[in-house]
Coordinates of C-alpha atoms in Angstrom, one line a residue:
M1 CA -8.6 3.3 9.0
S2 CA -11.5 2.7 6.7
Q3 CA -11.1 0.0 4.0
H4 CA -13.1 -0.1 0.8
F5 CA -12.3 -3.0 -1.4
V6 CA -13.3 -3.8 -5.1
R7 CA -12.0 -6.5 -7.4
L8 CA -11.9 -5.5 -11.1
H9 CA -10.0 -5.6 -14.3
C10 CA -7.5 -2.8 -14.9
A11 CA -7.0 -2.4 -18.8
R12 CA -3.8 -0.8 -19.1
I13 CA -2.0 -3.4 -17.1
S14 CA -4.3 -6.2 -18.3
A15 CA -4.9 -7.8 -14.9
E16 CA -7.4 -8.5 -12.4
V17 CA -6.6 -6.4 -9.2
I18 CA -8.2 -5.6 -5.8
V19 CA -8.2 -2.0 -5.0
Q20 CA -8.2 -0.9 -1.3
L21 CA -9.1 2.8 -0.8
G22 CA -9.9 4.6 2.2
W23 CA -9.2 7.1 5.1
D24 CA -6.2 6.5 7.5
R25 CA -7.4 8.2 10.6
P26 CA -3.8 8.1 12.5
L27 CA -2.1 9.8 9.6
S28 CA -5.0 11.9 8.7
E29 CA -4.8 11.2 5.0
F30 CA -6.3 9.1 2.2
Y31 CA -4.6 6.1 0.9
M32 CA -5.0 3.5 -1.9
V33 CA -3.2 0.2 -2.7
V34 CA -3.9 -1.9 -5.8
F35 CA -3.1 -5.6 -5.4
A36 CA -2.7 -8.1 -8.1
A37 CA -5.7 -10.6 -7.6
K38 CA -5.1 -14.2 -7.3
E39 CA -7.5 -16.8 -9.0
K40 CA -9.6 -17.2 -6.0
D41 CA -10.5 -14.5 -3.4
G42 CA -7.0 -13.6 -2.3
F43 CA -4.4 -11.1 -3.6
N44 CA -0.9 -10.8 -3.7
D45 CA 0.4 -8.4 -0.9
D46 CA 4.1 -9.0 -1.5
H47 CA 4.3 -6.8 -4.5
P48 CA 1.4 -4.4 -5.0
V49 CA 0.8 -2.9 -8.4
Y50 CA 0.5 0.6 -6.6
S51 CA 0.8 1.6 -3.1
N52 CA 0.7 5.1 -1.7
L53 CA 3.6 3.9 0.7
N54 CA 5.8 3.6 -2.3
D55 CA 4.8 6.9 -3.9
D56 CA 6.3 9.9 -2.2
D57 CA 4.1 12.2 -4.1
S58 CA 1.1 10.8 -2.5
I59 CA 1.6 12.3 1.1
G60 CA -1.2 14.4 2.1
K61 CA -3.0 14.3 -1.2
E62 CA -6.6 14.6 -1.8
L63 CA -8.6 11.7 -3.6
D64 CA -8.4 13.5 -7.0
Y65 CA -4.5 12.5 -7.0
Y66 CA -5.6 8.8 -6.5
K67 CA -8.1 9.0 -9.2
R68 CA -5.5 10.2 -11.5
V69 CA -3.3 7.2 -10.5
A70 CA -6.3 4.7 -10.9
R71 CA -6.8 6.2 -14.5
Q72 CA -3.1 5.7 -15.3
I73 CA -3.4 2.1 -14.5
G74 CA -6.8 1.6 -16.3
C75 CA -8.9 0.9 -13.0
E76 CA -12.5 2.2 -13.1
I77 CA -13.1 2.4 -9.4
P78 CA -16.9 2.8 -8.8
D79 CA -17.7 6.5 -7.8
V80 CA -19.5 5.1 -4.7
M81 CA -16.1 4.1 -3.2
W82 CA -14.6 7.6 -3.7
R83 CA -17.6 9.1 -2.1
A84 CA -17.4 6.8 1.0
A85 CA -13.8 7.6 1.6
Y86 CA -14.7 11.4 1.4
Q87 CA -17.5 10.6 4.1
D88 CA -14.9 8.6 6.2
R89 CA -12.7 11.7 6.4
E90 CA -15.6 13.9 7.3
F91 CA -16.7 11.5 10.1
N92 CA -13.0 10.4 10.9
V93 CA -14.0 6.9 10.5
V94 CA -11.9 3.8 11.8
N95 CA -12.5 0.0 11.8
K96 CA -14.8 0.2 8.7
I97 CA -14.5 -2.4 5.8
V98 CA -16.7 -2.5 2.9
H99 CA -16.4 -4.7 -0.3
Y100 CA -18.0 -3.6 -3.4
S101 CA -18.9 -5.2 -6.8
K102 CA -17.4 -3.6 -9.9
D103 CA -20.6 -2.0 -10.4
G104 CA -20.5 -0.1 -7.1
N105 CA -23.0 -2.5 -5.1
V106 CA -22.0 -3.2 -1.7
L107 CA -21.4 -6.9 -1.2
E108 CA -20.3 -6.9 2.3
A109 CA -19.9 -4.3 5.2
C110 CA -18.4 -4.7 8.6

């Protein structure tokens, strides 16, 4: 599974969030989870703002579906993250973790 993270403000829910987006190789599909951010570096994974696991309509969807979801909750996810997820599918990537700034700059990659 590839994991692309960004911390940003989602306007419509008026909250700081951490978005996790990527390619799930075992399921052969994209995924997205939006967590409420804690004051420091962590996030609340008990009750995500959005999770594809709780969205039956997300099964097998392309990234355009998740772009619409992000717009609905007011999250401006950097384009570089979407492109990276597409590339992860192309190369069927696993075990990749990348953290981005809200401007799309890579902060850390593993």
